[in-house]
Tab-separated table of N, CA and C in Angstrom:
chain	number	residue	atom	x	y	z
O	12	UNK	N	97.635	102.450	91.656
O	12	UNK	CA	96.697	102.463	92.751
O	12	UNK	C	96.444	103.906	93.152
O	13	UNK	N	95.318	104.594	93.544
O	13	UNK	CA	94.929	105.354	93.974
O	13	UNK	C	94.771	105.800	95.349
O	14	UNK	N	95.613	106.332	95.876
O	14	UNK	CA	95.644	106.305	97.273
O	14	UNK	C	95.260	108.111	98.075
O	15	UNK	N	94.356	107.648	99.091
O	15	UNK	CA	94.144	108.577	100.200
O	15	UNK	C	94.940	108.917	101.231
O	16	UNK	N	95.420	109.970	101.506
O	16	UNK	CA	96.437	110.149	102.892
O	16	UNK	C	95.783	110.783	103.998
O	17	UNK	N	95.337	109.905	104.979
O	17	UNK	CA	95.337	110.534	105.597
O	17	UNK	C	95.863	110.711	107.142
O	18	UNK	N	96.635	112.217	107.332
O	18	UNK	CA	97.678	112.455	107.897
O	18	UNK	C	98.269	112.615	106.678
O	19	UNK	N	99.172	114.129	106.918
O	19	UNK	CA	99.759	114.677	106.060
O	19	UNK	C	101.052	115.561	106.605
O	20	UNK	N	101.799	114.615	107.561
O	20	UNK	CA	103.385	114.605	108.485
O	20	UNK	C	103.948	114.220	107.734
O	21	UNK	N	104.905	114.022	108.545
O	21	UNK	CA	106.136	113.490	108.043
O	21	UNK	C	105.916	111.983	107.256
O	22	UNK	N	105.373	111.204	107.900
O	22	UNK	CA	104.957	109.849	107.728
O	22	UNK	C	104.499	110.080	106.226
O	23	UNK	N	103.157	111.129	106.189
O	23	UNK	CA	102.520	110.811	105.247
O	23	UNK	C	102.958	111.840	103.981
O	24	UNK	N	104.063	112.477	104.162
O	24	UNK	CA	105.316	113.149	102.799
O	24	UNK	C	106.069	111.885	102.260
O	25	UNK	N	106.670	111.200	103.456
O	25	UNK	CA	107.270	110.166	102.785
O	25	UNK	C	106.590	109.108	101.998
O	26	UNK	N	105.471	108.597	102.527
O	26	UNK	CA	104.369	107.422	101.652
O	26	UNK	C	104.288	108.249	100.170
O	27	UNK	N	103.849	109.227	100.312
O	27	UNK	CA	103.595	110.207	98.792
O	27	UNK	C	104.691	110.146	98.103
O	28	UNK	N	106.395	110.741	98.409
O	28	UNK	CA	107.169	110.216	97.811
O	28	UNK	C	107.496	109.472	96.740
O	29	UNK	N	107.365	108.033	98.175
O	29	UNK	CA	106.941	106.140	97.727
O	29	UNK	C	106.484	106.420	96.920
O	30	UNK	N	105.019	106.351	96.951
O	30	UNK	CA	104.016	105.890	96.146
O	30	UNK	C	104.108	106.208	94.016
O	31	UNK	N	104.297	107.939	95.011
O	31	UNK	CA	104.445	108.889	93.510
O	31	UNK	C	105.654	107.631	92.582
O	32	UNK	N	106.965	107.719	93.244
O	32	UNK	CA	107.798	107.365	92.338
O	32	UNK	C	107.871	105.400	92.015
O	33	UNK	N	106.599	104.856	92.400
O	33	UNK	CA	106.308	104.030	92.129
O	33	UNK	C	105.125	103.860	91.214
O	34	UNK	N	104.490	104.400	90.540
O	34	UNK	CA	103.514	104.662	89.676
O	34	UNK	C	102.342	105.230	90.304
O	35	UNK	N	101.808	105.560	91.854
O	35	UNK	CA	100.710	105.280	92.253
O	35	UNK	C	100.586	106.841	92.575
O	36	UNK	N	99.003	106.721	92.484
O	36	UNK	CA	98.638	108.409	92.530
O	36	UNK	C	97.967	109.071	93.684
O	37	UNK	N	98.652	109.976	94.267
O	37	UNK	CA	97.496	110.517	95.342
O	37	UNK	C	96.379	111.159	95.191
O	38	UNK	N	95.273	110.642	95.790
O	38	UNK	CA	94.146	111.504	94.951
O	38	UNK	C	93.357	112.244	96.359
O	39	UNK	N	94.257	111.994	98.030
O	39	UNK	CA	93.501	113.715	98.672
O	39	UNK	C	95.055	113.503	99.567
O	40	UNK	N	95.182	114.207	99.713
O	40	UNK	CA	95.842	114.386	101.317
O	40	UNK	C	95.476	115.529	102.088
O	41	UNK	N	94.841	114.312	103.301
O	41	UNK	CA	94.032	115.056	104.722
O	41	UNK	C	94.361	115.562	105.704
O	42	UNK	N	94.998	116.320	106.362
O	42	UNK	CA	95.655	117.086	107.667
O	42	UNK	C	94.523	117.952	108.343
O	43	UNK	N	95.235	118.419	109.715
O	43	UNK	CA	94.317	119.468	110.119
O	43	UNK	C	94.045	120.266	109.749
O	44	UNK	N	94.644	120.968	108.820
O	44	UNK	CA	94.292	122.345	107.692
O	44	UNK	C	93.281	121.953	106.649
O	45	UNK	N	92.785	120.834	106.548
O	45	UNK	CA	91.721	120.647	105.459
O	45	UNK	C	90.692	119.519	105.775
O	46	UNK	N	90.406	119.612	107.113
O	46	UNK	CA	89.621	118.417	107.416
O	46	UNK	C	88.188	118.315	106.849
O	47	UNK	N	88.183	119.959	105.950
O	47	UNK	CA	86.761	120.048	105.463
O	47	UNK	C	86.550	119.190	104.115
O	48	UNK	N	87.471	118.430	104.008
O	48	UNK	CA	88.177	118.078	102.667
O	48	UNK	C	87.649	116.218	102.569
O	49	UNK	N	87.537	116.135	104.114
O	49	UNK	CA	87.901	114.474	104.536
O	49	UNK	C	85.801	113.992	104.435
O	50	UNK	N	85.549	113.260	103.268
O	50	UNK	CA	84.170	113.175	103.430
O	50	UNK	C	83.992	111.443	102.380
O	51	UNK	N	82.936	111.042	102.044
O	51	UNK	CA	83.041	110.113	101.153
O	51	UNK	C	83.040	110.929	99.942
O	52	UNK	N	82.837	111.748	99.727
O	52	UNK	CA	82.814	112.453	97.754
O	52	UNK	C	84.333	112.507	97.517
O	53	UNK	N	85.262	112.654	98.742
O	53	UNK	CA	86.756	112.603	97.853
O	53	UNK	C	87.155	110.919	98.389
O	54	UNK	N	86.408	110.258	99.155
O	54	UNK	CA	87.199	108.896	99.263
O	54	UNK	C	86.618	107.954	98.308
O	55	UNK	N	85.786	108.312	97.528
O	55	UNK	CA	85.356	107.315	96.149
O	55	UNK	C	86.364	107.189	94.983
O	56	UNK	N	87.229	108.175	95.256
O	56	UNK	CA	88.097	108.162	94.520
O	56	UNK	C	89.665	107.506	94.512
O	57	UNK	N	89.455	106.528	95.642
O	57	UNK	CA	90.745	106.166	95.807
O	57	UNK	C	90.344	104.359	96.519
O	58	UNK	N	91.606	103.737	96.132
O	58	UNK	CA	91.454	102.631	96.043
O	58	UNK	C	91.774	101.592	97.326
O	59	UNK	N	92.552	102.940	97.834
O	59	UNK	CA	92.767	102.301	99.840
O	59	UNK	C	93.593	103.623	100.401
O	60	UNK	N	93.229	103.401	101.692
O	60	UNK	CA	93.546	104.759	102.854
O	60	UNK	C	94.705	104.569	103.052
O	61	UNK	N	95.677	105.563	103.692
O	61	UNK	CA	96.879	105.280	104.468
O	61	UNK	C	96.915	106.322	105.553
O	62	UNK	N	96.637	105.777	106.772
O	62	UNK	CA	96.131	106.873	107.621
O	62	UNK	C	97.565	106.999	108.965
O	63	UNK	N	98.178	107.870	108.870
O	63	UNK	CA	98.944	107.964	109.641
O	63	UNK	C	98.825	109.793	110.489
O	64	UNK	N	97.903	109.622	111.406
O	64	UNK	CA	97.172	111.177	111.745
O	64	UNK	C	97.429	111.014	113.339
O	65	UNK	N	96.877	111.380	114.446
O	65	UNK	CA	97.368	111.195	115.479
O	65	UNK	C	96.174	110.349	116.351
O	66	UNK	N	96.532	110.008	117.718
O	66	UNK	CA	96.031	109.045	118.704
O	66	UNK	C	94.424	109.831	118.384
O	67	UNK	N	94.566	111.149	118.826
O	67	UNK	CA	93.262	112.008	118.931
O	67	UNK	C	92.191	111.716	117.636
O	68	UNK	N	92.687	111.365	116.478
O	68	UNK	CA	91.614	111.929	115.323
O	68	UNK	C	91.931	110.101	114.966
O	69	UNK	N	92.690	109.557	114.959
O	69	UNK	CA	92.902	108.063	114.059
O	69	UNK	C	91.499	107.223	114.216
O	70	UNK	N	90.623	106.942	115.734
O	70	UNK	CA	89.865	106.143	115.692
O	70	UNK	C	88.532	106.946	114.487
O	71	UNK	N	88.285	108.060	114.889
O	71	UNK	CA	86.928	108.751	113.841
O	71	UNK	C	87.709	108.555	112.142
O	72	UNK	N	89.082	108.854	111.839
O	72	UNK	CA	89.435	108.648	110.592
O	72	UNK	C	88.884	107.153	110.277
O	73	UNK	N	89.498	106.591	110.698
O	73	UNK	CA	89.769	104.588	110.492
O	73	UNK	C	88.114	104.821	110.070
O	74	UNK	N	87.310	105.091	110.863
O	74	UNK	CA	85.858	104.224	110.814
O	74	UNK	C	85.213	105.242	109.951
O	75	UNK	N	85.557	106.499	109.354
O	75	UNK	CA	85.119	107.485	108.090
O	75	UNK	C	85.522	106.375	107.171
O	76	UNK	N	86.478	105.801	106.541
O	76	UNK	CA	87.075	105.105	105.599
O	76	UNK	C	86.236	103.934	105.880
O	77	UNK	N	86.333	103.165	106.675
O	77	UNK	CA	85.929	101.597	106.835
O	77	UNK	C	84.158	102.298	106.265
O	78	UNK	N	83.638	103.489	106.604
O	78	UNK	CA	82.061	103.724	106.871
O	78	UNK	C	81.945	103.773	105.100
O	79	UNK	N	82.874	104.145	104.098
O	79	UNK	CA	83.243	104.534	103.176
O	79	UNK	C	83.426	103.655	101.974
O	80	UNK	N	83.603	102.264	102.905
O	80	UNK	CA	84.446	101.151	101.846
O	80	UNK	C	85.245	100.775	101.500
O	81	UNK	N	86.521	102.089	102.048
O	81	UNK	CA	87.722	102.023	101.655
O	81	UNK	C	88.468	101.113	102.531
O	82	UNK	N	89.603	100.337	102.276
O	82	UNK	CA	89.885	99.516	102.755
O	82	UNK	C	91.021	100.250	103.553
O	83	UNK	N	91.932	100.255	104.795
O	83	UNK	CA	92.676	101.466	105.449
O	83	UNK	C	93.789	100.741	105.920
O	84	UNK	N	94.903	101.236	105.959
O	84	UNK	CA	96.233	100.592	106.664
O	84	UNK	C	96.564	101.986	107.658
O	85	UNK	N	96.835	101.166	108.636
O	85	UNK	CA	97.010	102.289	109.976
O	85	UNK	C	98.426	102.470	110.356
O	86	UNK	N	98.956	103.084	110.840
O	86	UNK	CA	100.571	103.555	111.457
O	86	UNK	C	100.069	104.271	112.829
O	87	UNK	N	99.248	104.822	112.980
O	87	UNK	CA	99.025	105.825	113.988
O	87	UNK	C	99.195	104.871	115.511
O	88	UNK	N	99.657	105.338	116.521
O	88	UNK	CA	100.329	104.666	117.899
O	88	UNK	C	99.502	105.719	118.772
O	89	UNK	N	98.855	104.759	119.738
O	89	UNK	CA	98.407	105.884	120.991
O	89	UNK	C	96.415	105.408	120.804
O	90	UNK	N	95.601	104.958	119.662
O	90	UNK	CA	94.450	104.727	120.334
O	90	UNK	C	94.208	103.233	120.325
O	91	UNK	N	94.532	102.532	120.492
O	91	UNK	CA	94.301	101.243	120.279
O	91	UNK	C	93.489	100.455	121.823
O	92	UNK	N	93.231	101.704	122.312
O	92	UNK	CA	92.077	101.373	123.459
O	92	UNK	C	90.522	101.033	122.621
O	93	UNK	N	90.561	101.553	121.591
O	93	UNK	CA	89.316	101.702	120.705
O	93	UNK	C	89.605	100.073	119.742
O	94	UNK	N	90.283	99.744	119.758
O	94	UNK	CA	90.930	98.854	118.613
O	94	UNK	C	89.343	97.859	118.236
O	95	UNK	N	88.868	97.010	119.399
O	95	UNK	CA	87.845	96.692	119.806
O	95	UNK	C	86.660	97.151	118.831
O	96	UNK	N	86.639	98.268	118.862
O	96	UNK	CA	85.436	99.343	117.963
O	96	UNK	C	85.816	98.468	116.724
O	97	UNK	N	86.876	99.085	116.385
O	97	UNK	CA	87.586	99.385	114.982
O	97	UNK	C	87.105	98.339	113.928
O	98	UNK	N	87.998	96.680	114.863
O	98	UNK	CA	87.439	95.516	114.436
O	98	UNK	C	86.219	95.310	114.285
O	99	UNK	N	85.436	95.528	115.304
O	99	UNK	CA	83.874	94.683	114.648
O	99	UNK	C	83.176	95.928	113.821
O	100	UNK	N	83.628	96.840	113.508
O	100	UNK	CA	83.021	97.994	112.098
O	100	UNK	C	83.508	97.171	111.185
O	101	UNK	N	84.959	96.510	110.896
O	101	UNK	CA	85.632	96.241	110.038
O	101	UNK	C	84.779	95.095	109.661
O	102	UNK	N	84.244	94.247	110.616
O	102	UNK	CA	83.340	92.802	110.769
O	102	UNK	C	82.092	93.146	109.586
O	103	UNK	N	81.482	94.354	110.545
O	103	UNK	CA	80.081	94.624	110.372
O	103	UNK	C	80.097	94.968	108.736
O	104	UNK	N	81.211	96.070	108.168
O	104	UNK	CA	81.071	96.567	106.887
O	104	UNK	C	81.735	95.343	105.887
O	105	UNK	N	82.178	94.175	106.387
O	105	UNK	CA	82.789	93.380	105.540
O	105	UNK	C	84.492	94.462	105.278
O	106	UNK	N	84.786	94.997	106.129
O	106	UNK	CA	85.531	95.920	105.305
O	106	UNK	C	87.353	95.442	105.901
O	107	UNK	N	88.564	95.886	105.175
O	107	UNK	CA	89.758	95.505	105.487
O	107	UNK	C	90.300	96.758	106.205
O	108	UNK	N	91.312	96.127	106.953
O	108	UNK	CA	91.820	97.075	107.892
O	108	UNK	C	93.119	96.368	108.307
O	109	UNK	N	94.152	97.066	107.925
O	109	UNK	CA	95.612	96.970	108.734
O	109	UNK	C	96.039	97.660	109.397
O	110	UNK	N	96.902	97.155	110.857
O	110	UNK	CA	97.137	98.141	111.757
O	110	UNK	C	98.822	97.603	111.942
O	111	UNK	N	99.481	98.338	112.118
O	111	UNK	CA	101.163	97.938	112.319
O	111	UNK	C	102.007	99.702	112.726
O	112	UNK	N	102.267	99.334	114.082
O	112	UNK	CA	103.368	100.295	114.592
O	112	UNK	C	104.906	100.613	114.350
O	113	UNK	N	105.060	101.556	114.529
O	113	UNK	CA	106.215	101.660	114.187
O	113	UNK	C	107.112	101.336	112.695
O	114	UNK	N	106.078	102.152	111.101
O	114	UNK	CA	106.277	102.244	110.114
O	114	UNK	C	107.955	102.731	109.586
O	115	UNK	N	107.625	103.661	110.536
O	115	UNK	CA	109.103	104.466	110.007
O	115	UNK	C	110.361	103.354	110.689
């Protein structure tokens, strides 16, 4: 599987880890040092998101990916005032979306 990171903490060293030593390949990892990085030309390339970034940036990430196609699993704690949004994009694009706290 081809996977996107985005958030590139602690959270998202360890998923890479995972993933790596399970056959699966990272093909961006997104942080604040490369947000110039985060667009659809590098998310065509991957087969689902793993977005673990903070309260501040998670709702615009989630709905870049969902806007994208990519299907996204969430960790991030703190916006789920937006959650509301999140779902009916997820509705509107036909698109998948998992959300679950407290990964680590």
């Amino acid at each position: 599987m081809n996977i996107a990171l985005i958030g590139y903490g602690r959270m998202g060293h360890e998923i890479e880890e995972l993933a790596v030593k399970r056959g699966h390949t990272i093909v961006c990892k997104i942080s604040s040092q490369n947000l110039q990085e985060f667009n659809p030309r590098v998310l065509q390339w991957a087969d689902i998101a793993i977005e673990f970034s903070t309260p501040e940036s998670a709702f615009i990430n989630i709905s870049q990916c969902l806007e994208a196609g990519l299907p996204v699993i969430s960790g991030t704690t703190g916006w789920l005032n937006r959650m509301d949004e999140i779902n009916q994009l997820c509705r509107d694009k036909n698109g998948a979306f998992l959300y679950a706290s407290n990964f680590s």
